[in-house]
Amino acid sequence: MPKSASEYAALLEGLNEGVIAFDRHRIVVLANAASIRLLGLAGQAVVGRGADELFAASPELLKILEAGFRGCLYPEPRDLMLQQGDGGMRRLGATTSYLKADSKLGLVLVVQDVSALKQMEWETYQVAKMSALGRLAASVAHEVRNPLGAVDIQLQLLEDDLRAVDEGVRSRMDRRLKIAQMEMKRLDRIVHNFLRFSRTPRLDLKRVCLNNVVQHVFDLVSPEARDRGIRLDLDLCDGLPAVSGDDSQLGQAVLNITVNAFQAMESDGQLCARTWLDSDAGHVCLSISDTGCGIPDEEIDRIFEYYYTTRDEGTGLGLSIAQQIIYQHRGHIEVESETGKGTVFRIHMPIAGQTG
C-alpha cells in the first residue's frame, strides 16, 4: 500500500542519519532534523538556502558537494571532520547520490556520526600494535639477557684477577670495571622493563569505587604538588556506581597520567580530576585535565606508544602503561589537547556487572 507524503516525512525525521537534498540550482529543498543536528545548523533557516552560503565555513563538505554537482558521487562513506558551534570536532561519514536518478538532477547528501566507530577502530589498532610490540620486546629481551649475563660474569672474574696486579694498575682498571658494571646494570633494567611490559599482569578484580582510587592518588602526589606550586582540584560525583577492577592497577594508571601532567606544567599550574556517570553508555567516567604546555597535533596520536617521549629524562612508558591497564579493564581512554593551554585525558569504564 503506497505511503502518504506525511508518512514519508515522518520516516525521514525518524532517521539517525542526516539527509539533506539540493535541487539543480544547489538550493536546499529538504533537510531532516538529524542533518541539522549533525551539520551544526541548529537555529538556522536551512531550506531555501544555497549550499555555498550554508557551508561557507566547511570547505571539506563543500568539496564533497561540489564534486557531486559535477557528477562525481561518493556512494561509499567519505570521512569528514566538521567543527561544531562549541569548538569541538565531529567526525562524519558522508555519501552523495542524485536527487532524481533517472534524470541525474539535484543532489542528496547523507551524513552519519562515525566518531564512536573511528574511536573504536583506533583503539583496536592501538591494542594490536601494542600487542605486536610486546611480543617483539619479549623476544629481544630474552635474546639480549643471556649475553648480558655472560658479560657480567666475565667482569666479576676479571675483578678477581686484578687483585694480583700492581696496585696502581689495579686502581685504574677497577674504576673502568665499576663503570662497565654500572652500564651493565642499566642495560639489565632496560631488559627488565621490556619483559615487564610484554606480559599482561593478572588482575585482582573486585568492586572498586573510582572516587577512592582518584582520592588516594591525589593524596599521594599532594606533597609534590605543593613543592611545584600546582593546585589540585577534585570534583568527584557522589553516589558513583562501582566498577569491576584492580584498585592497585587502576591507581597506577591514574598516577601515570597525573605524573605526566605534572611534567607538562610549570609552577602555578592546575590539575583537576572530575568523575561522573554516563547512564546512557553504562560507564563511570574520569577526566584528568591540566594547564600544561599541551600536545602538538602531529604528536597526539603517538603519546601512547612504548618508549615515545618528548622529554630527555622521560622513559616513554607511563602513558602506554596507563592505556594498557584501562584496556584490560574493558574501558577506553581519550585525549584532547591544545598547545599552550593544556591536556585532558578521559577514562570511560563499564559499571560493575556490565560489559564495556
Short mmCIF file of C-alpha atoms in Angstrom, two decimals:
data_model
loop_
_atom_site.label_atom_id
_atom_site.label_comp_id
_atom_site.label_asym_id
_atom_site.label_seq_id
_atom_site.Cartn_x
_atom_site.Cartn_y
_atom_site.Cartn_z
CA MET A 1 0.00 0.00 0.00
CA PRO A 2 1.59 3.35 -1.04
CA LYS A 3 2.59 5.63 1.81
CA SER A 4 1.37 9.21 2.08
CA ALA A 5 3.71 12.20 1.95
CA SER A 6 3.29 12.74 5.69
CA GLU A 7 4.31 9.14 6.38
CA TYR A 8 7.44 9.54 4.28
CA ALA A 9 8.22 12.79 6.09
CA ALA A 10 7.80 11.10 9.48
CA LEU A 11 10.05 8.24 8.35
CA LEU A 12 12.73 10.71 7.26
CA GLU A 13 12.55 12.61 10.55
CA GLY A 14 12.96 9.38 12.48
CA LEU A 15 16.32 8.55 10.90
CA ASN A 16 19.56 8.88 12.86
CA GLU A 17 21.33 9.69 9.61
CA GLY A 18 21.17 13.22 8.30
CA VAL A 19 19.54 13.68 4.88
CA ILE A 20 19.75 16.97 3.04
CA ALA A 21 18.65 17.42 -0.59
CA PHE A 22 19.61 20.14 -3.11
CA ASP A 23 17.95 20.99 -6.41
CA ARG A 24 19.93 21.51 -9.60
CA HIS A 25 20.50 25.16 -8.60
CA ARG A 26 22.23 23.95 -5.38
CA ILE A 27 19.37 25.20 -3.20
CA VAL A 28 18.29 23.11 -0.20
CA VAL A 29 14.83 21.65 -0.77
CA LEU A 30 14.75 19.21 2.15
CA ALA A 31 16.63 18.69 5.42
CA ASN A 32 15.66 16.33 8.22
CA ALA A 33 16.30 17.01 11.91
CA ALA A 34 19.35 14.72 12.04
CA SER A 35 21.10 16.64 9.24
CA ILE A 36 20.55 19.93 11.06
CA ARG A 37 21.97 18.47 14.27
CA LEU A 38 24.94 16.68 12.71
CA LEU A 39 25.94 19.55 10.43
CA GLY A 40 25.71 22.13 13.23
CA LEU A 41 22.84 24.06 11.65
CA ALA A 42 20.56 24.32 14.69
CA GLY A 43 18.75 27.64 14.93
CA GLN A 44 19.32 28.46 11.25
CA ALA A 45 16.95 28.59 8.31
CA VAL A 46 18.13 25.76 6.07
CA VAL A 47 15.55 25.05 3.36
CA GLY A 48 15.76 27.62 0.59
CA ARG A 49 19.42 28.49 1.14
CA GLY A 50 22.28 27.73 -1.26
CA ALA A 51 24.99 25.19 -0.49
CA ASP A 52 27.83 27.72 -0.90
CA GLU A 53 26.26 30.08 1.62
CA LEU A 54 25.17 27.39 4.08
CA PHE A 55 28.54 25.65 4.28
CA ALA A 56 30.91 28.57 3.68
CA ALA A 57 32.75 27.67 6.92
CA SER A 58 33.05 23.98 5.98
CA PRO A 59 35.41 23.71 2.97
CA GLU A 60 35.71 19.91 3.26
CA LEU A 61 31.95 19.50 2.97
CA LEU A 62 31.76 21.97 0.10
CA LYS A 63 34.36 19.93 -1.83
CA ILE A 64 32.19 16.82 -1.47
CA LEU A 65 29.09 18.72 -2.63
CA GLU A 66 30.96 20.40 -5.48
CA ALA A 67 32.14 17.01 -6.73
CA GLY A 68 28.58 15.70 -6.52
CA PHE A 69 27.15 18.60 -8.54
CA ARG A 70 29.77 17.84 -11.21
CA GLY A 71 28.63 14.21 -11.34
CA CYS A 72 31.36 12.67 -9.17
CA LEU A 73 29.35 10.87 -6.49
CA TYR A 74 30.53 9.19 -3.30
CA PRO A 75 28.40 6.05 -2.82
CA GLU A 76 30.84 4.87 -0.13
CA PRO A 77 31.20 6.99 3.04
CA ARG A 78 33.85 9.68 2.85
CA ASP A 79 35.41 10.84 6.13
CA LEU A 80 34.67 14.42 7.07
CA MET A 81 35.77 16.48 10.07
CA LEU A 82 33.27 19.21 10.93
CA GLN A 83 33.76 21.90 13.57
CA GLN A 84 30.82 22.35 15.93
CA GLY A 85 29.50 25.55 17.46
CA ASP A 86 31.09 24.73 20.83
CA GLY A 87 34.54 24.49 19.22
CA GLY A 88 34.64 20.69 19.25
CA MET A 89 35.07 18.47 16.21
CA ARG A 90 32.66 15.86 14.92
CA ARG A 91 33.72 13.07 12.56
CA LEU A 92 31.13 12.26 9.91
CA GLY A 93 30.77 9.78 7.08
CA ALA A 94 29.25 11.44 4.01
CA THR A 95 27.72 9.88 0.89
CA THR A 96 26.11 11.54 -2.12
CA SER A 97 23.57 10.45 -4.72
CA TYR A 98 21.29 12.02 -7.32
CA LEU A 99 18.02 13.50 -6.17
CA LYS A 100 16.42 12.12 -9.35
CA ALA A 101 18.40 9.13 -10.51
CA ASP A 102 16.79 8.87 -13.95
CA SER A 103 17.46 12.48 -14.92
CA LYS A 104 20.55 12.93 -12.70
CA LEU A 105 19.19 16.20 -11.32
CA GLY A 106 19.84 17.58 -7.87
CA LEU A 107 21.91 16.02 -5.14
CA VAL A 108 21.23 14.17 -1.88
CA LEU A 109 23.81 14.29 0.90
CA VAL A 110 23.57 11.66 3.65
CA VAL A 111 25.74 12.06 6.76
CA GLN A 112 26.15 9.92 9.86
CA ASP A 113 28.19 10.38 13.01
CA VAL A 114 31.11 7.93 12.87
CA SER A 115 33.09 9.41 15.78
CA ALA A 116 32.50 6.41 18.07
CA LEU A 117 33.24 3.94 15.25
CA LYS A 118 36.51 5.66 14.35
CA GLN A 119 37.48 5.79 18.03
CA MET A 120 36.84 2.06 18.32
CA GLU A 121 38.86 1.36 15.17
CA TRP A 122 41.76 3.43 16.53
CA GLU A 123 41.67 1.65 19.88
CA THR A 124 41.59 -1.77 18.17
CA TYR A 125 44.60 -0.73 16.09
CA GLN A 126 46.41 0.50 19.20
CA VAL A 127 45.79 -2.76 21.05
CA ALA A 128 47.02 -4.82 18.08
CA LYS A 129 50.08 -2.61 17.67
CA MET A 130 50.96 -2.71 21.35
CA SER A 131 50.49 -6.49 21.40
CA ALA A 132 52.87 -6.87 18.45
CA LEU A 133 55.40 -4.55 20.09
CA GLY A 134 55.09 -6.51 23.32
CA ARG A 135 55.88 -9.79 21.56
CA LEU A 136 58.85 -8.18 19.83
CA ALA A 137 60.03 -6.72 23.15
CA ALA A 138 59.85 -10.12 24.84
CA SER A 139 61.80 -11.76 22.03
CA VAL A 140 64.52 -9.08 22.04
CA ALA A 141 64.76 -9.10 25.84
CA HIS A 142 65.27 -12.86 26.02
CA GLU A 143 67.90 -12.73 23.28
CA VAL A 144 69.81 -9.91 24.98
CA ARG A 145 69.61 -11.17 28.57
CA ASN A 146 71.77 -14.28 28.10
CA PRO A 147 74.84 -12.50 26.66
CA LEU A 148 74.41 -9.74 29.27
CA GLY A 149 74.64 -12.35 32.00
CA ALA A 150 77.73 -13.87 30.43
CA VAL A 151 79.47 -10.48 30.17
CA ASP A 152 78.60 -9.70 33.79
CA ILE A 153 80.17 -12.98 34.95
CA GLN A 154 83.35 -12.23 32.97
CA LEU A 155 83.59 -8.78 34.54
CA GLN A 156 83.34 -10.32 38.02
CA LEU A 157 86.09 -12.82 37.17
CA LEU A 158 88.26 -10.03 35.79
CA GLU A 159 87.76 -8.12 39.04
CA ASP A 160 89.03 -11.15 40.97
CA ASP A 161 92.10 -11.47 38.68
CA LEU A 162 93.03 -7.81 39.23
CA ARG A 163 93.82 -8.50 42.90
CA ALA A 164 97.15 -9.99 41.80
CA VAL A 165 98.07 -6.96 39.69
CA ASP A 166 100.15 -3.92 40.70
CA GLU A 167 98.13 -1.56 42.90
CA GLY A 168 98.40 1.45 40.55
CA VAL A 169 97.22 -0.55 37.56
CA ARG A 170 94.53 -2.22 39.67
CA SER A 171 93.16 1.15 40.77
CA ARG A 172 92.77 2.38 37.17
CA MET A 173 91.28 -0.88 35.97
CA ASP A 174 88.93 -1.05 38.95
CA ARG A 175 87.42 2.34 38.04
CA ARG A 176 86.81 1.16 34.50
CA LEU A 177 85.28 -2.05 35.74
CA LYS A 178 82.91 -0.18 38.01
CA ILE A 179 81.76 1.96 35.06
CA ALA A 180 81.27 -1.16 32.93
CA GLN A 181 79.28 -2.86 35.71
CA MET A 182 77.05 0.22 36.18
CA GLU A 183 76.27 0.24 32.46
CA MET A 184 75.53 -3.48 32.61
CA LYS A 185 73.01 -2.88 35.40
CA ARG A 186 71.41 -0.11 33.37
CA LEU A 187 71.05 -2.43 30.38
CA ASP A 188 69.58 -5.09 32.64
CA ARG A 189 66.94 -2.61 33.88
CA ILE A 190 66.01 -1.82 30.27
CA VAL A 191 65.66 -5.52 29.51
CA HIS A 192 63.59 -5.97 32.67
CA ASN A 193 61.24 -3.20 31.50
CA PHE A 194 60.90 -4.87 28.11
CA LEU A 195 59.89 -8.11 29.77
CA ARG A 196 57.58 -6.44 32.25
CA PHE A 197 55.55 -4.60 29.63
CA SER A 198 55.39 -7.52 27.23
CA ARG A 199 53.48 -9.56 29.83
CA THR A 200 49.88 -8.94 30.78
CA PRO A 201 49.64 -8.70 34.59
CA ARG A 202 46.93 -10.71 36.32
CA LEU A 203 44.14 -8.51 37.62
CA ASP A 204 42.69 -8.96 41.09
CA LEU A 205 39.17 -7.88 40.14
CA LYS A 206 36.68 -6.66 42.73
CA ARG A 207 34.14 -3.89 43.09
CA VAL A 208 36.08 -0.63 43.18
CA CYS A 209 34.95 2.95 43.73
CA LEU A 210 36.81 5.09 41.20
CA ASN A 211 36.45 8.11 43.51
CA ASN A 212 38.54 6.33 46.15
CA VAL A 213 41.24 5.47 43.61
CA VAL A 214 41.49 9.10 42.48
CA GLN A 215 41.44 10.43 46.05
CA HIS A 216 44.26 8.05 47.04
CA VAL A 217 46.44 9.14 44.09
CA PHE A 218 45.87 12.83 44.81
CA ASP A 219 46.75 12.30 48.49
CA LEU A 220 49.92 10.57 47.31
CA VAL A 221 51.05 13.38 44.99
CA SER A 222 49.93 16.35 47.10
CA PRO A 223 53.39 16.94 48.66
CA GLU A 224 54.98 17.13 45.20
CA ALA A 225 52.14 19.38 44.01
CA ARG A 226 52.89 21.80 46.88
CA ASP A 227 56.61 21.79 46.03
CA ARG A 228 55.85 22.51 42.38
CA GLY A 229 53.20 25.15 43.13
CA ILE A 230 50.48 23.13 41.40
CA ARG A 231 46.89 23.36 42.63
CA LEU A 232 44.95 20.10 42.85
CA ASP A 233 41.18 20.23 42.37
CA LEU A 234 38.79 17.32 42.89
CA ASP A 235 35.24 17.26 41.56
CA LEU A 236 34.01 13.77 42.46
CA CYS A 237 30.45 12.68 41.75
CA ASP A 238 28.55 11.46 44.83
CA GLY A 239 26.98 8.01 44.68
CA LEU A 240 29.12 6.86 41.76
CA PRO A 241 28.50 3.15 40.91
CA ALA A 242 31.36 0.71 41.42
CA VAL A 243 33.49 -0.61 38.57
CA SER A 244 34.97 -4.08 38.35
CA GLY A 245 38.68 -3.52 38.68
CA ASP A 246 42.04 -3.97 40.31
CA ASP A 247 42.41 -0.89 42.53
CA SER A 248 46.21 -1.15 42.51
CA GLN A 249 46.42 -1.27 38.70
CA LEU A 250 43.82 1.47 38.27
CA GLY A 251 45.75 3.60 40.76
CA GLN A 252 48.87 3.06 38.67
CA ALA A 253 47.06 4.25 35.54
CA VAL A 254 45.73 7.39 37.26
CA LEU A 255 49.14 8.07 38.84
CA ASN A 256 50.92 7.77 35.48
CA ILE A 257 48.57 10.29 33.88
CA THR A 258 48.94 12.60 36.89
CA VAL A 259 52.76 12.42 36.78
CA ASN A 260 52.66 13.12 33.05
CA ALA A 261 50.53 16.21 33.77
CA PHE A 262 52.96 17.41 36.44
CA GLN A 263 55.83 17.18 33.97
CA ALA A 264 53.88 19.23 31.42
CA MET A 265 53.21 22.12 33.84
CA GLU A 266 55.26 24.96 35.23
CA SER A 267 54.61 26.41 38.70
CA ASP A 268 51.15 27.90 39.33
CA GLY A 269 49.58 25.17 37.24
CA GLN A 270 46.28 23.46 37.96
CA LEU A 271 45.35 19.78 37.82
CA CYS A 272 41.68 18.84 38.03
CA ALA A 273 40.13 15.38 38.34
CA ARG A 274 36.40 15.02 37.74
CA THR A 275 34.19 11.93 37.86
CA TRP A 276 30.67 11.49 36.52
CA LEU A 277 28.18 8.84 35.48
CA ASP A 278 27.28 8.32 31.82
CA SER A 279 24.00 6.45 32.32
CA ASP A 280 23.31 6.07 28.60
CA ALA A 281 26.60 4.29 27.95
CA GLY A 282 26.63 2.47 31.30
CA HIS A 283 30.02 3.98 32.08
CA VAL A 284 31.76 5.56 35.04
CA CYS A 285 33.94 8.36 33.69
CA LEU A 286 37.02 10.21 34.90
CA SER A 287 38.69 13.24 33.36
CA ILE A 288 42.14 14.48 34.37
CA SER A 289 42.91 17.93 32.98
CA ASP A 290 45.99 20.10 33.30
CA THR A 291 47.04 23.62 32.32
CA GLY A 292 50.34 22.49 30.87
CA CYS A 293 52.11 23.01 27.57
CA GLY A 294 49.72 20.79 25.62
CA ILE A 295 50.50 18.25 22.90
CA PRO A 296 51.03 19.26 19.26
CA ASP A 297 48.53 17.78 16.78
CA GLU A 298 51.26 15.86 14.96
CA GLU A 299 52.28 14.06 18.17
CA ILE A 300 48.95 13.35 19.85
CA ASP A 301 48.45 10.01 18.07
CA ARG A 302 51.86 8.78 19.29
CA ILE A 303 51.68 9.55 23.01
CA PHE A 304 50.55 6.01 23.93
CA GLU A 305 53.38 4.31 22.04
CA TYR A 306 56.02 2.43 24.03
CA TYR A 307 59.16 4.49 24.64
CA TYR A 308 57.80 7.57 22.87
CA THR A 309 58.69 10.69 24.83
CA THR A 310 59.49 14.34 24.11
CA ARG A 311 61.44 14.79 27.37
CA ASP A 312 65.13 13.98 27.73
CA GLU A 313 64.53 12.48 31.17
CA GLY A 314 61.34 10.63 30.20
CA THR A 315 61.06 6.87 29.67
CA GLY A 316 58.06 6.95 27.34
CA LEU A 317 56.31 4.20 29.31
CA GLY A 318 53.87 5.95 31.65
CA LEU A 319 51.01 6.64 29.25
CA SER A 320 51.37 3.36 27.36
CA ILE A 321 51.08 1.50 30.68
CA ALA A 322 48.02 3.58 31.64
CA GLN A 323 46.35 2.79 28.31
CA GLN A 324 47.17 -0.92 28.66
CA ILE A 325 45.64 -1.04 32.15
CA ILE A 326 42.43 0.72 31.05
CA TYR A 327 42.03 -1.62 28.07
CA GLN A 328 42.50 -4.63 30.35
CA HIS A 329 39.56 -3.33 32.39
CA ARG A 330 37.42 -3.20 29.20
CA GLY A 331 37.47 0.59 29.30
CA HIS A 332 38.82 3.15 26.89
CA ILE A 333 40.84 6.32 27.17
CA GLU A 334 40.66 9.51 25.10
CA VAL A 335 42.93 12.53 24.96
CA GLU A 336 42.23 16.09 23.86
CA SER A 337 44.88 18.78 23.88
CA GLU A 338 45.65 22.30 22.74
CA THR A 339 49.21 23.56 22.54
CA GLY A 340 49.91 26.16 25.20
CA LYS A 341 46.61 25.59 27.03
CA GLY A 342 46.67 22.07 28.41
CA THR A 343 45.53 18.48 28.02
CA VAL A 344 42.52 16.44 29.09
CA PHE A 345 42.54 12.66 29.49
CA ARG A 346 39.12 11.00 29.72
CA ILE A 347 38.72 7.45 31.01
CA HIS A 348 35.47 5.53 30.46
CA MET A 349 34.91 2.27 32.34
CA PRO A 350 31.87 -0.02 32.39
CA ILE A 351 29.84 -0.16 35.57
CA ALA A 352 30.44 -3.38 37.53
CA GLY A 353 28.31 -6.16 36.07
CA GLN A 354 28.08 -4.53 32.62
CA THR A 355 30.20 -5.07 29.51
CA GLY A 356 32.32 -2.27 28.04
#
